[in-house]
Short mmCIF file of C-alpha atoms in Angstrom, two decimals:
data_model
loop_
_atom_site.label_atom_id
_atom_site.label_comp_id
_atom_site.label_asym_id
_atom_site.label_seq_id
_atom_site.Cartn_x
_atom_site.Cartn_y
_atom_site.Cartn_z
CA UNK A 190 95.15 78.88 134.04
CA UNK A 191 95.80 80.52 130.56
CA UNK A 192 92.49 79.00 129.48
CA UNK A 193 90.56 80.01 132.13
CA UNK A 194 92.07 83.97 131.99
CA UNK A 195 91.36 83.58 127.89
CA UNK A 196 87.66 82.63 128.59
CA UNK A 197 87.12 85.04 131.38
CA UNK A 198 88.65 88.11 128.57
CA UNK A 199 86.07 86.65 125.67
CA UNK A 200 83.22 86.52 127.73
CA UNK A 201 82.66 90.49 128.00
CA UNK A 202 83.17 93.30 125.60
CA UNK A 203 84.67 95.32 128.50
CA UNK A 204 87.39 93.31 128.88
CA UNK A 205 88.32 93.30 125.54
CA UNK A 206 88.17 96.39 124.70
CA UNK A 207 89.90 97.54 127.56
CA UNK A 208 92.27 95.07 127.24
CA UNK A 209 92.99 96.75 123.54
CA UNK A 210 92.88 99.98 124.77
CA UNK A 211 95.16 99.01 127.77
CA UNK A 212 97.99 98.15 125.13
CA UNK A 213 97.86 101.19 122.37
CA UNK A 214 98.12 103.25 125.70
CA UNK A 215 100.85 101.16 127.45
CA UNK A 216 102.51 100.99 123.69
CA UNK A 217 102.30 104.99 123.30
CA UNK A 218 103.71 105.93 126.94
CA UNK A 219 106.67 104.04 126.15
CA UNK A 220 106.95 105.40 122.67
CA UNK A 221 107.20 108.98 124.14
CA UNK A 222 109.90 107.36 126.86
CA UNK A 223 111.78 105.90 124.00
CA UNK A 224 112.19 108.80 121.81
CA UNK A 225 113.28 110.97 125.20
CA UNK A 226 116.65 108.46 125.35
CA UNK A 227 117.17 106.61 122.19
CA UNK A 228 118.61 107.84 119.01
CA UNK A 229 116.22 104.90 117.31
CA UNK A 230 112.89 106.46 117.84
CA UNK A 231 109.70 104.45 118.04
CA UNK A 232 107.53 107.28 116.13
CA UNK A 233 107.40 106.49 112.82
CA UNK A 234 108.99 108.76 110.48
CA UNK A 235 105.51 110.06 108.03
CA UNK A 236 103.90 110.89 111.38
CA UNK A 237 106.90 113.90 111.22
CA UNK A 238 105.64 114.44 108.24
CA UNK A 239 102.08 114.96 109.21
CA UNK A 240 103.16 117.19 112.25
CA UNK A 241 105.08 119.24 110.29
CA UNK A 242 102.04 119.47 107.38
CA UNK A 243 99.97 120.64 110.59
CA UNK A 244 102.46 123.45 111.58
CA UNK A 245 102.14 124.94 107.96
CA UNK A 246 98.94 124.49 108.01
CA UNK A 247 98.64 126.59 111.26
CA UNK A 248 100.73 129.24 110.05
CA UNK A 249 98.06 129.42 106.92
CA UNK A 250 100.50 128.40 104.51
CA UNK A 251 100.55 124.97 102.32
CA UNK A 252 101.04 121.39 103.96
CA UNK A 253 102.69 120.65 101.05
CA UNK A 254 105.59 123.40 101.97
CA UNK A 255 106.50 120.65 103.90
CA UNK A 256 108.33 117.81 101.33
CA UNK A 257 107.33 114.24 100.82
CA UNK A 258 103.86 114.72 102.20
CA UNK A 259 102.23 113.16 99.91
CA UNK A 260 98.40 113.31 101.66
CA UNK A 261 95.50 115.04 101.34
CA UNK A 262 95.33 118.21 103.62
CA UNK A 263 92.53 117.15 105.77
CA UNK A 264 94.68 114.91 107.33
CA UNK A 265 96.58 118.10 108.11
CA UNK A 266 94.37 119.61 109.55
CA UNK A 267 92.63 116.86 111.75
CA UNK A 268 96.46 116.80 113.30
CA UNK A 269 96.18 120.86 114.23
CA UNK A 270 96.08 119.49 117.61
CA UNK A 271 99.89 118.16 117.38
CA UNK A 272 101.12 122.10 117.07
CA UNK A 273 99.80 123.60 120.46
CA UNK A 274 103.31 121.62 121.95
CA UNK A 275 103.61 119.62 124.89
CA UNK A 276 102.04 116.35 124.64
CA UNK A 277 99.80 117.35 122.29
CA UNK A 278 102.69 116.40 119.54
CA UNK A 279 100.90 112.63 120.41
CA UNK A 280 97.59 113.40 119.97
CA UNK A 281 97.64 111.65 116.19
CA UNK A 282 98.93 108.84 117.39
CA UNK A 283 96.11 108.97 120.35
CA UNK A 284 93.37 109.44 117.70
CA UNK A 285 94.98 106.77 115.55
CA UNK A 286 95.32 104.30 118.40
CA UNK A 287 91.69 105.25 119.09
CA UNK A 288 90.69 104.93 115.41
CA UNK A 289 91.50 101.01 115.96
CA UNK A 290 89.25 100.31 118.78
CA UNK A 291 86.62 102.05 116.68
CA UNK A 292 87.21 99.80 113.53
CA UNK A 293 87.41 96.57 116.23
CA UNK A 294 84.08 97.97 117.19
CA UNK A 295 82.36 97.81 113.88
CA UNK A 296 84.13 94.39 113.05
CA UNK A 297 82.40 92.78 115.92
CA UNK A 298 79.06 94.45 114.80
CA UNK A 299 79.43 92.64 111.28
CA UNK A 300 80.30 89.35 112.84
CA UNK A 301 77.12 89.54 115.33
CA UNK A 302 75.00 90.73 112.15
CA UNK A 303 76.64 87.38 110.42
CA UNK A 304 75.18 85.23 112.73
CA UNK A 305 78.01 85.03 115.35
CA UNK A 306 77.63 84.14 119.09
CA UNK A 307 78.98 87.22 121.44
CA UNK A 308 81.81 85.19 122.57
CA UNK A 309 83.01 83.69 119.17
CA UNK A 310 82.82 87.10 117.42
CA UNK A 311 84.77 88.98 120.34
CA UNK A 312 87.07 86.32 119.72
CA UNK A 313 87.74 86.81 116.17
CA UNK A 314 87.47 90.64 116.39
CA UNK A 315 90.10 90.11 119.10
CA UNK A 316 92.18 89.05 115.85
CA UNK A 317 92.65 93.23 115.39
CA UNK A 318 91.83 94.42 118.36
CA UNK A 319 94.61 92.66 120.69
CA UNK A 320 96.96 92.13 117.53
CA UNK A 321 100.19 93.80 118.87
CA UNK A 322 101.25 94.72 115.27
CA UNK A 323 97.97 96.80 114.45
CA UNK A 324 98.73 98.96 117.99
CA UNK A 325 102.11 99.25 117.36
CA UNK A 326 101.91 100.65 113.74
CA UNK A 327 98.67 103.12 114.97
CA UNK A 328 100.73 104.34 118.40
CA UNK A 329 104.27 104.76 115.98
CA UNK A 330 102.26 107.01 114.43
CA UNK A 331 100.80 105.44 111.01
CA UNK A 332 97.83 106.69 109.91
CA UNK A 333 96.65 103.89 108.55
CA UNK A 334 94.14 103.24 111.47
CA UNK A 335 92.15 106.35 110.81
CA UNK A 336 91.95 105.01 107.15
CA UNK A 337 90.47 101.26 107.98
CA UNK A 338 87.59 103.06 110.66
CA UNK A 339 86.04 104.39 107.14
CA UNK A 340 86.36 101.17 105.50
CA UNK A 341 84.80 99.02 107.70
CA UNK A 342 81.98 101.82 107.99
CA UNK A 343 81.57 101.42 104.15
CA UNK A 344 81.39 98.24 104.44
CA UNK A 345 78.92 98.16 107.23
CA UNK A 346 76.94 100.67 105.20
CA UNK A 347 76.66 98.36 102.50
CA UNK A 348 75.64 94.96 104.14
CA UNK A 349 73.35 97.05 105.63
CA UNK A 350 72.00 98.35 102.49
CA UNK A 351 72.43 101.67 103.00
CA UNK A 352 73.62 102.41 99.30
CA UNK A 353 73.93 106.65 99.60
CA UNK A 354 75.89 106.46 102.81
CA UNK A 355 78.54 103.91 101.23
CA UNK A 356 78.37 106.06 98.20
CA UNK A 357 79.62 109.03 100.38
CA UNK A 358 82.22 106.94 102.36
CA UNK A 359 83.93 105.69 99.10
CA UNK A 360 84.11 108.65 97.65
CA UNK A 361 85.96 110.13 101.12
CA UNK A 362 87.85 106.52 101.35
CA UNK A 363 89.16 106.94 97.66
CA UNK A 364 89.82 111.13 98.67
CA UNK A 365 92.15 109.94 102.08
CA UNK A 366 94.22 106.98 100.03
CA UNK A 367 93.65 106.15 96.50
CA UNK A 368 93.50 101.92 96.84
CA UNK A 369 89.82 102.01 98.21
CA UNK A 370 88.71 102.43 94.64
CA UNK A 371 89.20 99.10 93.99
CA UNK A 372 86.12 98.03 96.65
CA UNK A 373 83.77 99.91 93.85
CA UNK A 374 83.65 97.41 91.76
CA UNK A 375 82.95 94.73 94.26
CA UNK A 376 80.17 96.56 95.66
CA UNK A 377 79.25 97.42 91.91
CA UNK A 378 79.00 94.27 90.87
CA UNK A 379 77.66 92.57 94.41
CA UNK A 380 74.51 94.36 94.28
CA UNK A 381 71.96 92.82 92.86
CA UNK A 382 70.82 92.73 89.21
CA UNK A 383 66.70 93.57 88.55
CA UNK A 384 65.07 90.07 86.85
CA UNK A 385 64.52 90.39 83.22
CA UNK A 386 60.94 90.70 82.32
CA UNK A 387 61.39 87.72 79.96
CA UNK A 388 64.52 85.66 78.97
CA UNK A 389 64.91 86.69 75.11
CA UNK A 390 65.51 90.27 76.62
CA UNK A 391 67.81 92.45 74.32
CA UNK A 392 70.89 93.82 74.73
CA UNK A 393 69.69 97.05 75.82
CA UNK A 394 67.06 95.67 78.43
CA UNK A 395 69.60 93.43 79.98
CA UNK A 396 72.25 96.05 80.50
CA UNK A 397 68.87 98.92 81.95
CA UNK A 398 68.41 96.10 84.02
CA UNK A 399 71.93 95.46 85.31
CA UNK A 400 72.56 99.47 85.79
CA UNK A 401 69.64 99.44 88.22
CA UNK A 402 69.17 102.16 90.89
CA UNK A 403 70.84 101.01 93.83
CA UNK A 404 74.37 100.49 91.31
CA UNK A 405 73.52 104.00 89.89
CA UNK A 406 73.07 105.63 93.39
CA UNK A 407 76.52 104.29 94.72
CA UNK A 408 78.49 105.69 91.10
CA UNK A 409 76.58 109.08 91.32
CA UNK A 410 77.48 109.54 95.42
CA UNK A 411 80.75 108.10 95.14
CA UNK A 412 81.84 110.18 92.22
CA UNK A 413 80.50 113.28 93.64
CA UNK A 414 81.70 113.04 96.69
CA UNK A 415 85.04 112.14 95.68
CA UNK A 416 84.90 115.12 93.01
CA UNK A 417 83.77 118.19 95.47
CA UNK A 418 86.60 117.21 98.26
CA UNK A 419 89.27 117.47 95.34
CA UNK A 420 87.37 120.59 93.68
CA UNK A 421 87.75 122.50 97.23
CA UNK A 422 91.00 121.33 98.18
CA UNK A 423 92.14 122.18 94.48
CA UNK A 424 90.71 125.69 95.11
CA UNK A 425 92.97 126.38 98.07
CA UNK A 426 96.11 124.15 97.17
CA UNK A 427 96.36 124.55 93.42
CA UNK A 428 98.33 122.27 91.49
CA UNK A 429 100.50 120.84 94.77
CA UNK A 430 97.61 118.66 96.07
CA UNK A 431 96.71 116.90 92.62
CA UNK A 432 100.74 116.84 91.89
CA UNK A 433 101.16 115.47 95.81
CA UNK A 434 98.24 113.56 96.56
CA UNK A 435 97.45 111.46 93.80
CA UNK A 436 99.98 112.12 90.34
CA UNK A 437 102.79 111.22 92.68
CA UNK A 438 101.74 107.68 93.66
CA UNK A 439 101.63 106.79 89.35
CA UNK A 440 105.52 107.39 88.86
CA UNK A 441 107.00 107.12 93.22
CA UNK A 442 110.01 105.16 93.13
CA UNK A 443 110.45 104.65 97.33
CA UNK A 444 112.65 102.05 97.64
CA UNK A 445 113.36 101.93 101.31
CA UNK A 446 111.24 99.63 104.08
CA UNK A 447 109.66 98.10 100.42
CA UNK A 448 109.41 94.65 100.72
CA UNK A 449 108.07 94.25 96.76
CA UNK A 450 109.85 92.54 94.93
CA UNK A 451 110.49 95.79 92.48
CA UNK A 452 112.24 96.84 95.28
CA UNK A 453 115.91 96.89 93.73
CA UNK A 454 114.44 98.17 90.51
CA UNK A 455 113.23 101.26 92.37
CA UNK A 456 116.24 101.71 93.72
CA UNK A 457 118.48 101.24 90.44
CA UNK A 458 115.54 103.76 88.76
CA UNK A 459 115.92 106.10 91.64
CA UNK A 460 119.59 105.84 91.23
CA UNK A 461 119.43 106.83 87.31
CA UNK A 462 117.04 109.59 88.26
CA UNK A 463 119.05 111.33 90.64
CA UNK A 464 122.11 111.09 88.23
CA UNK A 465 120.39 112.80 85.05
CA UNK A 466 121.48 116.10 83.99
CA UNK A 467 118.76 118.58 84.67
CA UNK A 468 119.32 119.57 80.74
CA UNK A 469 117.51 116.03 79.89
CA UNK A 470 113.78 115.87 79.27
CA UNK A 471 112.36 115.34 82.71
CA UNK A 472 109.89 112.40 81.41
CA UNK A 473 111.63 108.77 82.48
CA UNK A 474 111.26 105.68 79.37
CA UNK A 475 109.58 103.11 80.61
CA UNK A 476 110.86 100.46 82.74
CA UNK A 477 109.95 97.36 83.97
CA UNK A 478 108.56 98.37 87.49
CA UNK A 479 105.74 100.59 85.26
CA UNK A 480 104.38 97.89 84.33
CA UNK A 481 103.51 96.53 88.06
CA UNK A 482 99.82 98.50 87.33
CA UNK A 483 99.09 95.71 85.19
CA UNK A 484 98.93 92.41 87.15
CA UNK A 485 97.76 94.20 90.25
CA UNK A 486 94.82 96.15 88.63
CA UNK A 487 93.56 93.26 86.69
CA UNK A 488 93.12 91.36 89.65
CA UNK A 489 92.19 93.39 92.17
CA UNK A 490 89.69 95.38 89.95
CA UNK A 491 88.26 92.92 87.71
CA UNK A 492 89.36 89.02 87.93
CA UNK A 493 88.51 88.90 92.03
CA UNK A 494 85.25 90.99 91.73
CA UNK A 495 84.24 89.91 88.97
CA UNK A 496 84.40 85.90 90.35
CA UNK A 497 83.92 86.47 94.18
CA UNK A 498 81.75 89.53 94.60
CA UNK A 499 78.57 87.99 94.58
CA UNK A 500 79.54 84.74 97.22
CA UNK A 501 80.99 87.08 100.03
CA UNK A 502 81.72 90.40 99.89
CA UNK A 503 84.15 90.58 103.08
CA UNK A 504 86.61 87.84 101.75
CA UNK A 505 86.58 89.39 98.37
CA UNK A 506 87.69 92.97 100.01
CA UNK A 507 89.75 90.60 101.59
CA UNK A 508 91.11 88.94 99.05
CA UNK A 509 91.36 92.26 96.37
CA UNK A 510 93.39 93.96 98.77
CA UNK A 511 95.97 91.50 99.28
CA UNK A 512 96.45 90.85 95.62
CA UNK A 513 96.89 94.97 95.28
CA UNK A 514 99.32 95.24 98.47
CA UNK A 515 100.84 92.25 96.97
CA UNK A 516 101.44 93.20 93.42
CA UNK A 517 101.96 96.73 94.20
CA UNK A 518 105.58 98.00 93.15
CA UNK A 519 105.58 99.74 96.51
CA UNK A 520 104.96 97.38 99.57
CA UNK A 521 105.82 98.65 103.27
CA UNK A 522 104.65 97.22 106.71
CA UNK A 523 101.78 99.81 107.36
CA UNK A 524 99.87 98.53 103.75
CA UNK A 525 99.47 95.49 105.92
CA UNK A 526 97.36 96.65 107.98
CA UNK A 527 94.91 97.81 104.77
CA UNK A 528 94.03 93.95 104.42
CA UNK A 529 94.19 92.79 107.79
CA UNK A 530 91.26 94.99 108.73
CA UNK A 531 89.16 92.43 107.12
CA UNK A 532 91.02 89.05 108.22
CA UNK A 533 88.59 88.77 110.98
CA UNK A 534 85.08 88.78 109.50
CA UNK A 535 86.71 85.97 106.57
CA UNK A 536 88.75 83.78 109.50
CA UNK A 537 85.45 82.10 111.09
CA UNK A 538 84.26 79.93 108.08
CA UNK A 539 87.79 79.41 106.90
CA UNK A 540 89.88 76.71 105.68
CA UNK A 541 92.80 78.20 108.36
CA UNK A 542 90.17 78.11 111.39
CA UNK A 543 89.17 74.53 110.01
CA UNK A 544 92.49 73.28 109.33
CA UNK A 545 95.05 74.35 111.86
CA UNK A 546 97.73 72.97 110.67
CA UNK A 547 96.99 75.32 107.88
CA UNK A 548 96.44 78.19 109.59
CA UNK A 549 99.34 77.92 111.95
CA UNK A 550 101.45 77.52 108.51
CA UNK A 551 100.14 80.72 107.06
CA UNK A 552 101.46 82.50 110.01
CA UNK A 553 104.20 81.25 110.57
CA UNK A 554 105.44 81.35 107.08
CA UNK A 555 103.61 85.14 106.70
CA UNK A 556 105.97 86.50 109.88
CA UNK A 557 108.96 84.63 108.64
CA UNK A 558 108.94 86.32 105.80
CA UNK A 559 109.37 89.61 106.85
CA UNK A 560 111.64 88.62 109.56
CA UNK A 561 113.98 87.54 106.70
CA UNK A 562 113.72 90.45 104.83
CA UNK A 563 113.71 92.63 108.00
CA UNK A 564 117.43 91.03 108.66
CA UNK A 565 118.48 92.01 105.50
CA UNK A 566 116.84 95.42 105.12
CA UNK A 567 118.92 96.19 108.94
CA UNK A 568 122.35 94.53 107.07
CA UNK A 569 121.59 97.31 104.60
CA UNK A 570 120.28 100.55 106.31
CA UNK A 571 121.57 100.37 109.58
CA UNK A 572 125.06 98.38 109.11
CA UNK A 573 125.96 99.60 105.64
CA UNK A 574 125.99 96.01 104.13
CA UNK A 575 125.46 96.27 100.24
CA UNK A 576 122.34 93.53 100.64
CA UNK A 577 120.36 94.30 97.60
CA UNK A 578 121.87 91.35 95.69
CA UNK A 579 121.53 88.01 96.44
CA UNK A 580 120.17 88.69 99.69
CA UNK A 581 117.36 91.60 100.03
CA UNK A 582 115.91 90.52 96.15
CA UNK A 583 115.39 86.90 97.55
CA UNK A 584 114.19 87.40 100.87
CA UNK A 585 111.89 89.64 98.56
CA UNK A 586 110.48 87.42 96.15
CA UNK A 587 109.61 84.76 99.03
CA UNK A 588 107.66 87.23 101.03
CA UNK A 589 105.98 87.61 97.88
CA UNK A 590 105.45 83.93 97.14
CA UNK A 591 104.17 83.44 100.38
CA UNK A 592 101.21 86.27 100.14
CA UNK A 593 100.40 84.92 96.91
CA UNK A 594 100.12 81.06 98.44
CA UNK A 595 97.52 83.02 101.06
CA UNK A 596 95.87 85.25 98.61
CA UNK A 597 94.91 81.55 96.89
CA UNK A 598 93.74 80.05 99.73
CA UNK A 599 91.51 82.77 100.39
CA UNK A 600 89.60 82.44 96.71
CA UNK A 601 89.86 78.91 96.74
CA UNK A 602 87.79 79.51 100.34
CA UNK A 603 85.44 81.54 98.59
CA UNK A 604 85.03 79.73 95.43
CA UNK A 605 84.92 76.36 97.20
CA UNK A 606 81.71 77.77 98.76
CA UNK A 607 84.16 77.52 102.68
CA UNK A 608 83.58 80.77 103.32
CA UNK A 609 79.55 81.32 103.40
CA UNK A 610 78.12 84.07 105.50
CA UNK A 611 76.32 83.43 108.34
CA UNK A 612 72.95 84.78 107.55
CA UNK A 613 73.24 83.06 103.58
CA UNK A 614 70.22 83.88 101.26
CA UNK A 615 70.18 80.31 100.55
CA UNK A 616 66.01 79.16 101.13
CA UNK A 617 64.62 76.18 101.87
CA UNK A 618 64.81 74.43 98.45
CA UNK A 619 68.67 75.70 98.33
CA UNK A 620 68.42 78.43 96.38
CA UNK A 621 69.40 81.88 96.50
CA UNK A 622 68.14 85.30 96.41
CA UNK A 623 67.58 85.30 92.49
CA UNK A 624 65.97 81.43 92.81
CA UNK A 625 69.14 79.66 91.65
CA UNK A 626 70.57 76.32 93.14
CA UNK A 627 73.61 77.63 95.19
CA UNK A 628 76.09 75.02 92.97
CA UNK A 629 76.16 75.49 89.33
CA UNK A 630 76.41 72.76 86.95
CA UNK A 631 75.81 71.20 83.68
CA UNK A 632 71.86 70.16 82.90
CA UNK A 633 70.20 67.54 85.54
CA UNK A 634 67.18 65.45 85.97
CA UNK A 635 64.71 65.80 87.90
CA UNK A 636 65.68 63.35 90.36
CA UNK A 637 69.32 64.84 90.35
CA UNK A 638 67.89 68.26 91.13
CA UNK A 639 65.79 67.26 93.72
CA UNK A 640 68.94 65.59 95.63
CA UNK A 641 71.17 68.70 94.99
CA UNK A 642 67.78 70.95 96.74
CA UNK A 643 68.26 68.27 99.57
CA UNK A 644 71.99 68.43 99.99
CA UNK A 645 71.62 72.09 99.49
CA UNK A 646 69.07 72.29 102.78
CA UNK A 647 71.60 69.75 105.17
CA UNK A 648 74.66 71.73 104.02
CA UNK A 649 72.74 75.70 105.13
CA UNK A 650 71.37 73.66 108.16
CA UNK A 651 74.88 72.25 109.13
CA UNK A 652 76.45 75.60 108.54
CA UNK A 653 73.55 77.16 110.76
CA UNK A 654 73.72 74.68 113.30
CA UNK A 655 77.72 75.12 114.01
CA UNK A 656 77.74 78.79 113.72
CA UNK A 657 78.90 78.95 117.55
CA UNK A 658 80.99 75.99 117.62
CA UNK A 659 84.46 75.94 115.69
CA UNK A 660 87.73 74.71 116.54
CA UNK A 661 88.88 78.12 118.55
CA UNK A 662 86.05 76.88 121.23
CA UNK A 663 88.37 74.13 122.20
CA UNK A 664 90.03 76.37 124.26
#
């Protein structure tokens, strides 16, 4: 019966998508019930905070009279709505809830443009759309939806070739939250290089040739882009927005709903800070938790890029943002959503599709690990257990273990050559775009070659033939 109700959902795009919408709307009605008789509200705090930036805003005076918004002011003002009272005070979490169906919308148009059969992709863009955490976060109130719409646009823009328009969207991504950044230098160094005129080209010709057009365009839109939204909003804000919107997020020391492992650090540095006389010089020394820039930046802006870029760019947005959510020294539940955006355009050619076991392992290790720290993180806000020590570092530092087991699956996927897209440059002779052999290796014959070409053809031709066949079909 379950079977036959599942294949009856993923056989139309109606269904699903009114099945997703059906849930963010069933999940927001009873958010607004739940706040009307429970002292534990289901909207989630920072979507107070954006209200209440909208009210200032609507008197003409600053967002950032309100404190701890820490945003740009255009999300302000798309949340003007939320001040003309009544139920209006949900219409962010409306547009946010709509913002998902949106982002499962251009998810499913990748995965058909990848080759995917109208059922299968409906079934992995199901993965977002029907997830219950990704319309719970949105309908609490989370912005975060809103943000992912304009990613997967960029990156629609850009398998689509359509280099000024993802200049402009990273430039607006990187304006809204400052992590997008790190897809530049993917899509920087994804794009492809201009062939050398002759192979004892200089220095100089080979680097005109790697800063060709297309990789000038998308530094030239993105920057500018990027610069005149914080030039006007600098003009009316002053020092507040740069202070609040980006200088902020280099020295924040949140500790609560932080599941990083620098997570009792912050809260011993937070401690310290709140305890030093006001006579002292206001600059901090440096401590441990400044340095989580370091591992987190060199892998999610150079080692993954730089080694996964060019095989597929979705995993490698993929697997950049989980290293930087990861790593970063500040790690809550609604930076979850910033990778999981992409989990369904890197789950079809996967090693946890292919290998169940696997993939049932991920999960269930991945949700037992916050459910852990969750237990201990209630102990200590809600129950006034002192948990930080044994209990809330631990629980910690697995959760972190675990997304750094996943995050090397998901390379070893793309470096293994797993996760190919569907519509792969490889031709006929197995080579690619640039007239390479796929696999790299050390000098052959030219028997050896011609058997690698061979392979090369009935491995694409494999891949093509069981595009619309994987082990989610069995059901």
């Amino acid at each position: 019966m379950s079977t036959a109700v599942l294949a009856s959902l993923f056989s139309s795009r109606a269904r699903v998508f009114t099945a997703a919408f059906l849930l963010r709307a069933v999940l927001l009605f009873y958010g607004v019930y739940q706040d009307s008789v429970s002292a534990l509200k289901y909207t989630d705090i920072d979507y107070y905070v954006f209200t209440d930036a909208a009210r200032a805003v609507a008197r003409h005076s600053s967002p950032y009279d309100r404190a701890t918004y820490r945003y740009t002011p255009l999300l302000a003002w798309i949340l003007l709505p939320t001040t003309w009272n009544g139920l209006w005070f949900n219409f962010g979490k409306a547009l946010f809830g709509l913002s998902d169906l949106v982002a499962g919308w251009l998810i499913l148009t990748l995965l058909r443009t990848r080759g995917l059969s109208e059922k299968r992709a409906l079934k992995y863009a199901s993965v977002w759309l029907l997830n219950p955490m990704v319309a719970n976060i949105s309908t609490r109130g989370s912005s975060e939806g809103f943000l992912c719409v304009l990613v997967m646009a960029l990156l629609w823009a850009f398998e689509t070739r359509q280099i000024t328009l993802s200049g402009v969207l990273l430039g607006l991504c990187v304006h809204l939250k400052i992590y997008p950044f790190i897809y530049g230098a993917s899509m920087f160094w994804a794009l492809p290089t201009d062939a050398l005129p002759r192979p004892s080209a200089s220095l100089f010709q080979t680097g005109r040739h790697f800063l060709n057009g297309d990789r000038i365009k998308l530094v030239l839109t993105s920057i500018t882009t990027f610069t005149i939204l914080n030039v006007f909003m600098y003009s009316l804000y002053g020092p507040p927005f740069l202070q609040h919107t980006f200088l902020h997020h280099l020295t924040r020391i949140d500790h609560r709903h932080n599941f990083s492992p620098y997570n009792t650090l912050l809260y011993l540095s937070s401690a310290r800070s709140a305890t030093t006389s006001s006579s002292l010089s206001p600059h901090r020394s440096l401590s441990f938790e400044s340095l989580a820039f370091i591992p987190q930046l060199t892998l999610s802006t150079l080692l993954i890029p730089v080694s996964l870029a060019k095989t597929d760019l979705p995993s490698t947005l993929l697997a950049q943002t989980l290293a930087f959510v990861t790593f970063n020294k500040v790690c809550t539940s609604q930076y979850f959503l910033w990778y999981l955006i992409f989990l369904p355009l890197y789950l079809p050619r996967s090693s946890l599709v292919a290998r169940p076991r696997l993939g049932l392992a991920v999960l269930a290790l991945w949700v037992a690990g916050q459910a852990v720290w969750l237990q201990q993180g209630y102990a200590l806000e809600f129950l006034g257990r002192s948990t930080f020590v044994p209990g809330l570092w631990l629980a910690s530092l697995a959760f972190f273990a675990v997304n750094c087991w996943i995050l090397g699956i998901v390379v070893q996927d793309v470096v293994a050559g797993v996760v190919v897209p569907a519509t792969s440059a490889v031709n006929a002779s197995g080579q690619n775009e640039e007239g390479k052999l796929v696999e790299k290796g050390p000098k052959r014959t030219k028997v050896e070659v011609d058997t690698r070409k061979e392979n090369a053809v009935v491995h694409v031709n494999s891949q093509r033939r069981s595009l619309n066949s994987d082990p989610l079909d069995a059901g």
